[in-house]
PDB file of C-alpha atoms in Angstrom:
ATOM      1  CA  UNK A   1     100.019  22.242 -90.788  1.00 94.00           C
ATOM      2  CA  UNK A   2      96.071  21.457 -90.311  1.00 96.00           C
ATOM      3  CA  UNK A   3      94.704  18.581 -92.532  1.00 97.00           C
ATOM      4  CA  UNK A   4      91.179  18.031 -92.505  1.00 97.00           C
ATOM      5  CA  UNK A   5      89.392  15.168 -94.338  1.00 97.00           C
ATOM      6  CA  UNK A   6      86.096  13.835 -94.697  1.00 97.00           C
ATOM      7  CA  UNK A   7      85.156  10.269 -96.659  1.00 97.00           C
ATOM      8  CA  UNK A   8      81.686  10.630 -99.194  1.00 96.00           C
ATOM      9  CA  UNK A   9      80.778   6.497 -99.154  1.00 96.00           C
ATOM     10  CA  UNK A  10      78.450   4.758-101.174  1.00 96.00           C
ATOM     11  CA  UNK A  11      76.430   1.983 -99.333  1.00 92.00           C
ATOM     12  CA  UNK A  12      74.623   0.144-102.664  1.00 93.00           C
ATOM     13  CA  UNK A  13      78.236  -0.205-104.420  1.00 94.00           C
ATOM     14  CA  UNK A  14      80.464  -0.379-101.256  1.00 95.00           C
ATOM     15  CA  UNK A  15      82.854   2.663-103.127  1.00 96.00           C
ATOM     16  CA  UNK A  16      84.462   5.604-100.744  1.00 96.00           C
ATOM     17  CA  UNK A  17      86.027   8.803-101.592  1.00 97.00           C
ATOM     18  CA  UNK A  18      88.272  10.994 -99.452  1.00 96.00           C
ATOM     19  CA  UNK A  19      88.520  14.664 -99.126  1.00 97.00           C
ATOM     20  CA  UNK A  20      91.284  15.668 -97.879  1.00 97.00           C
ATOM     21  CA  UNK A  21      92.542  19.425 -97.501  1.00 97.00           C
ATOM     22  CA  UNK A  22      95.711  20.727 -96.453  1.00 96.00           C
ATOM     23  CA  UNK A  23      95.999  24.174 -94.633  1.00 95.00           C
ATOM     24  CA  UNK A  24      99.131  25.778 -93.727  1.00 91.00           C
ATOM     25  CA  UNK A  25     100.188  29.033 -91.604  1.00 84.00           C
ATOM     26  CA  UNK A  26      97.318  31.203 -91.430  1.00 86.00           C
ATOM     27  CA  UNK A  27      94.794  29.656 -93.127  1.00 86.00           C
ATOM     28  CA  UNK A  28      96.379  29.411 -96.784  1.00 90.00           C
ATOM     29  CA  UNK A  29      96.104  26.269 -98.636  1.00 92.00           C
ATOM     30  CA  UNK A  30      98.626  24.200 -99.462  1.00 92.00           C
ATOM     31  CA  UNK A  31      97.066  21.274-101.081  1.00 93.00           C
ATOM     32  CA  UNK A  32      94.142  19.498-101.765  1.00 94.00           C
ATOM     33  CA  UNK A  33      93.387  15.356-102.809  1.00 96.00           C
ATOM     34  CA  UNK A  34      91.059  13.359-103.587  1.00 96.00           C
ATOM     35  CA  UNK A  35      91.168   9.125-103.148  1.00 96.00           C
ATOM     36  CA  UNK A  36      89.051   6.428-104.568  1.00 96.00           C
ATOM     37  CA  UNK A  37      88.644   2.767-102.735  1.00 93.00           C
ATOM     38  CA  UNK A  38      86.098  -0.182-104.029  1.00 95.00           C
ATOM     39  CA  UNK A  39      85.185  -2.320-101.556  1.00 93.00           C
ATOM     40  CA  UNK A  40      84.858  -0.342 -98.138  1.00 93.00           C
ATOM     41  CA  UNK A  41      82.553  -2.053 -96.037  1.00 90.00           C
ATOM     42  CA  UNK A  42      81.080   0.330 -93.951  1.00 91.00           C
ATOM     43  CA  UNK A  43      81.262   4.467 -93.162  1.00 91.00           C
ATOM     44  CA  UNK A  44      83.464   4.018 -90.369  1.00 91.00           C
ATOM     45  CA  UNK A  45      85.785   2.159 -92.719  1.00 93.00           C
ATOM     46  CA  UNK A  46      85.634   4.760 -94.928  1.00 94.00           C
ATOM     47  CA  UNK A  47      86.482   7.092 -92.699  1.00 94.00           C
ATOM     48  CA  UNK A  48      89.100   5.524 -90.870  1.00 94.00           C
ATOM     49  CA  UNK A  49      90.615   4.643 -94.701  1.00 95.00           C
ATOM     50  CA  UNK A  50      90.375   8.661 -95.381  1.00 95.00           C
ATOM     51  CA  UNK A  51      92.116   9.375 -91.384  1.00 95.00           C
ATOM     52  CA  UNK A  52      94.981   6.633 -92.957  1.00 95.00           C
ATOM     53  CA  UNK A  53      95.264   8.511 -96.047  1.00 95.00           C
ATOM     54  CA  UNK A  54      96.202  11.829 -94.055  1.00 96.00           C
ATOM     55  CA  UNK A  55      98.619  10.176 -92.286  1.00 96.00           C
ATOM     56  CA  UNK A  56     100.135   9.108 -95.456  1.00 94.00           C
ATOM     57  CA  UNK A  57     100.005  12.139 -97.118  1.00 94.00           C
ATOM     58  CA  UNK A  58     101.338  14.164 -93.483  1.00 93.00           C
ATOM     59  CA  UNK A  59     104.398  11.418 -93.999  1.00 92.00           C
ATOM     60  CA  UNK A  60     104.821  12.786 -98.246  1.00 91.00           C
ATOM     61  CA  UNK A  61     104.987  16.251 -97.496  1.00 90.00           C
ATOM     62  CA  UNK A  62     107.340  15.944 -94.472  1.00 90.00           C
ATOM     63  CA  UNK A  63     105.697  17.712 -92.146  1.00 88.00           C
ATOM     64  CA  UNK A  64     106.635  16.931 -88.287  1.00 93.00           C
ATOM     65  CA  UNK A  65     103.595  18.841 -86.950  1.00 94.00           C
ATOM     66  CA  UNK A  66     100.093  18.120 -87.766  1.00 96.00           C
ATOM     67  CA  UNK A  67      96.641  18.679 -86.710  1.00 96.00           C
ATOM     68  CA  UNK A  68      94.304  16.190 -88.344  1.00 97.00           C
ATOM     69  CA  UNK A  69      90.671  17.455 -88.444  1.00 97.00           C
ATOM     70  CA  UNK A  70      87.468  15.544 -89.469  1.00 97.00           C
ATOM     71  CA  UNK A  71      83.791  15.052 -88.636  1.00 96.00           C
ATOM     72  CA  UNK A  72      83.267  11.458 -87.489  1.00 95.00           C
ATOM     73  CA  UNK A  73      83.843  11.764 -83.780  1.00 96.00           C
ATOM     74  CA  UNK A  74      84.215   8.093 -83.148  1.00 93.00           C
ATOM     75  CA  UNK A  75      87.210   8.047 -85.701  1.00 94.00           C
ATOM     76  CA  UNK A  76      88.850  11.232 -83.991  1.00 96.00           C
ATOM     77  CA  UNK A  77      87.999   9.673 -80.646  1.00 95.00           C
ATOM     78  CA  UNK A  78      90.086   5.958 -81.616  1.00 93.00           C
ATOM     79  CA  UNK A  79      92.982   7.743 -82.875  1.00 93.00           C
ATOM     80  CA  UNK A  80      93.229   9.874 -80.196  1.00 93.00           C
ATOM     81  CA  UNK A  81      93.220   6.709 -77.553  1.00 90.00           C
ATOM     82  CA  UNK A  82      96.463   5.065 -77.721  1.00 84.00           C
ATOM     83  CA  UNK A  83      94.886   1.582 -77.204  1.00 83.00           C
ATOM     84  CA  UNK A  84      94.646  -1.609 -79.716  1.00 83.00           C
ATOM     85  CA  UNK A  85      91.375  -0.917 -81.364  1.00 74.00           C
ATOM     86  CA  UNK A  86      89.371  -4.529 -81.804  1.00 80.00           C
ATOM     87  CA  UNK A  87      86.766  -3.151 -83.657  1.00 81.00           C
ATOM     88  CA  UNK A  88      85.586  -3.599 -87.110  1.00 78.00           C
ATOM     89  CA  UNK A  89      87.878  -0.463 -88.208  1.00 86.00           C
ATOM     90  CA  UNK A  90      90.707  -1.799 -85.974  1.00 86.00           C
ATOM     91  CA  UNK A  91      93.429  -2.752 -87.861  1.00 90.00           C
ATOM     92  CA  UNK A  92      93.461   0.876 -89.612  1.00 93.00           C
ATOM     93  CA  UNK A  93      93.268   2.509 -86.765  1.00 93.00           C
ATOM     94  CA  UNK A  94      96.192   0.348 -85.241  1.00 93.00           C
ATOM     95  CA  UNK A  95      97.940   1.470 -89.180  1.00 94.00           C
ATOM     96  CA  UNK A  96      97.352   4.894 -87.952  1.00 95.00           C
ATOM     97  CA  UNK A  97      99.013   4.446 -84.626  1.00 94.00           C
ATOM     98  CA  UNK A  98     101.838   2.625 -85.844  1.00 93.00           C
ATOM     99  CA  UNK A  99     102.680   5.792 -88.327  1.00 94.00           C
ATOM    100  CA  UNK A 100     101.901   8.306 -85.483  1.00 93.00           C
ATOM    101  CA  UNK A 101     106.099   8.104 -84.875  1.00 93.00           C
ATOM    102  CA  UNK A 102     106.843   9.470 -88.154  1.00 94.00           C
ATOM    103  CA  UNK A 103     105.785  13.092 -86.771  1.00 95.00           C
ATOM    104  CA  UNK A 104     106.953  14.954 -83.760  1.00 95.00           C
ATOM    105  CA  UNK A 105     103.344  15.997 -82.484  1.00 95.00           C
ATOM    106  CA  UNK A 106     100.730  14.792 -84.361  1.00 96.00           C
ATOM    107  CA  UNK A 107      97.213  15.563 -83.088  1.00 96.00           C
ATOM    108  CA  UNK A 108      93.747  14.628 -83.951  1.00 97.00           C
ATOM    109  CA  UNK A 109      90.393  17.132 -83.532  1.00 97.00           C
ATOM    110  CA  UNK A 110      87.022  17.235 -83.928  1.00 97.00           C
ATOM    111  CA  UNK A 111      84.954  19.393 -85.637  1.00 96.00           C
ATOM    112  CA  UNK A 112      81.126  19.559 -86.788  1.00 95.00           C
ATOM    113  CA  UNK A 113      80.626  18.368 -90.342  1.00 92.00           C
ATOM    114  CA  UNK A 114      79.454  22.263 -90.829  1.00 94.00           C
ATOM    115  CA  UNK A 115      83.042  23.292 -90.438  1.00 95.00           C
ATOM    116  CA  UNK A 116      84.220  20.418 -92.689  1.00 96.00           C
ATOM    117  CA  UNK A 117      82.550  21.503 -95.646  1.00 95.00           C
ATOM    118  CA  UNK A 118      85.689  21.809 -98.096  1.00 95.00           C
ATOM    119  CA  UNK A 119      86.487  18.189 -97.432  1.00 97.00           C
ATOM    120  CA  UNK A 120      83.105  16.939 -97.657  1.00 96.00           C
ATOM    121  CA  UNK A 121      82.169  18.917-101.072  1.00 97.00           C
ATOM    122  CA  UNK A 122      85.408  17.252-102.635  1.00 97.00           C
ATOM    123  CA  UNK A 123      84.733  13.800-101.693  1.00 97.00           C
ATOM    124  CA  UNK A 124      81.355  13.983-102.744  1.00 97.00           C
ATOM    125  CA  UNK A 125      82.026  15.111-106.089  1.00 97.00           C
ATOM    126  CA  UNK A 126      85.111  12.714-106.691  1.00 96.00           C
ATOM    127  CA  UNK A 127      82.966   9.681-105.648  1.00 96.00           C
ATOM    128  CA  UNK A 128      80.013  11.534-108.381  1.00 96.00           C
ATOM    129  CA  UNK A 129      82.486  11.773-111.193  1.00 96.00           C
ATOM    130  CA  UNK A 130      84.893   8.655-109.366  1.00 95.00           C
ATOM    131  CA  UNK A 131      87.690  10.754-109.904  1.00 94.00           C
ATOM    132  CA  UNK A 132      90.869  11.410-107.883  1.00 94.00           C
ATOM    133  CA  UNK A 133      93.007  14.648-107.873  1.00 92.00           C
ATOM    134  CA  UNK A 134      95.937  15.729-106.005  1.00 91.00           C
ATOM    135  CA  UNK A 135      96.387  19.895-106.349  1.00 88.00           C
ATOM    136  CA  UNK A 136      99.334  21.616-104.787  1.00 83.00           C
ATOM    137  CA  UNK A 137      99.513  25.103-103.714  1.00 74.00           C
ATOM    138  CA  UNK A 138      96.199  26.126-105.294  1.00 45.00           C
ATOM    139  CA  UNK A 139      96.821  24.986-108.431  1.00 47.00           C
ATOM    140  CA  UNK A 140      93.853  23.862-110.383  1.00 47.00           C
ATOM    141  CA  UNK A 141      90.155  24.606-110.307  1.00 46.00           C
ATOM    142  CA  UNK A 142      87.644  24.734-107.740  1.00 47.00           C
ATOM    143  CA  UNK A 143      83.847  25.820-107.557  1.00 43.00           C
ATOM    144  CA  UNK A 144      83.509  29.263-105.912  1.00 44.00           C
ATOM    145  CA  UNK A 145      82.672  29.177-102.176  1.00 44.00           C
ATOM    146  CA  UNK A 146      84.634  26.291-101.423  1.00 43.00           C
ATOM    147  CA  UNK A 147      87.457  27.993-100.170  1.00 42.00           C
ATOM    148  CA  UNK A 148      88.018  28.851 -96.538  1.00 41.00           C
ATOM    149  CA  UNK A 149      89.739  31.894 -97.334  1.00 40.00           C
ATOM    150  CA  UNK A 150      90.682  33.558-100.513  1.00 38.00           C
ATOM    151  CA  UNK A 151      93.598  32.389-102.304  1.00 39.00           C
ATOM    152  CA  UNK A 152      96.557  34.947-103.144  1.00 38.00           C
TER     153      UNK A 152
END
């Protein structure tokens, strides 16, 4: 299973949202949420908070493989380094770590923000309407385009 996730944050009101989009075997979707959080500091926080959040959700559906995808390298880069993080987004990185023994291979990857476009579309537009979903299995709406590949 491939999660990828993106956090939309909002610097005058110091409100995040997280994309996050859940992929199965060959390329079908699974699932797809969206999380609200007041009082998020900073974009890295926001995106380490939305990296957290697919741990969590990799832990809910019981998945013991999982590639986590997203767009902030630095994030990607701390969670891939199995080192106590001191920095301002350390403790959820260390949160991150600490869960990484729930799975049998978890792995984190990179990708440009072009790629990430499903994730970042839906966190956008739940911080815009400051709304959270959580769809399973295609169920529910989404705007046309925003699918990597077409839904059966």
């Amino acid at each position: 299973m491939t999660i990828q996730f993106d956090a939309a944050f909002d610097n005058r009101n110091f409100k995040s949202a997280f994309g996050l989009v859940v992929w199965g075997e060959r390329g079908r979707l699974m699932a797809k949420k969206t999380v609200l959080y007041r009082n998020v500091q900073s974009p890295f926080a926001a995106e380490a908070l939305a990296g957290l959040q697919v741990i969590q959700l990799g832990c809910e559906m019981d998945c013991p493989l999982v590639t986590v995808i997203g767009d902030s390298r630095t994030i990607i880069k701390k969670c891939q380094e199995m080192k106590r993080d001191k920095s301002v987004t350390g403790a959820i990185i260390n949160d991150i770590h600490s869960k990484m023994t729930r799975f049998e291979d978890l792995r984190f990857q990179f990708i440009h923000r072009t790629e990430n476009i499903f994730a970042h579309k839906i966190a956008e537009e739940a911080l815009k309407k400051e709304e959270e979903t959580y769809l399973i299995k295609g169920r529910g709406g989404s705007p046309k385009g925003w699918w990597r590949k077409d839904l059966d």
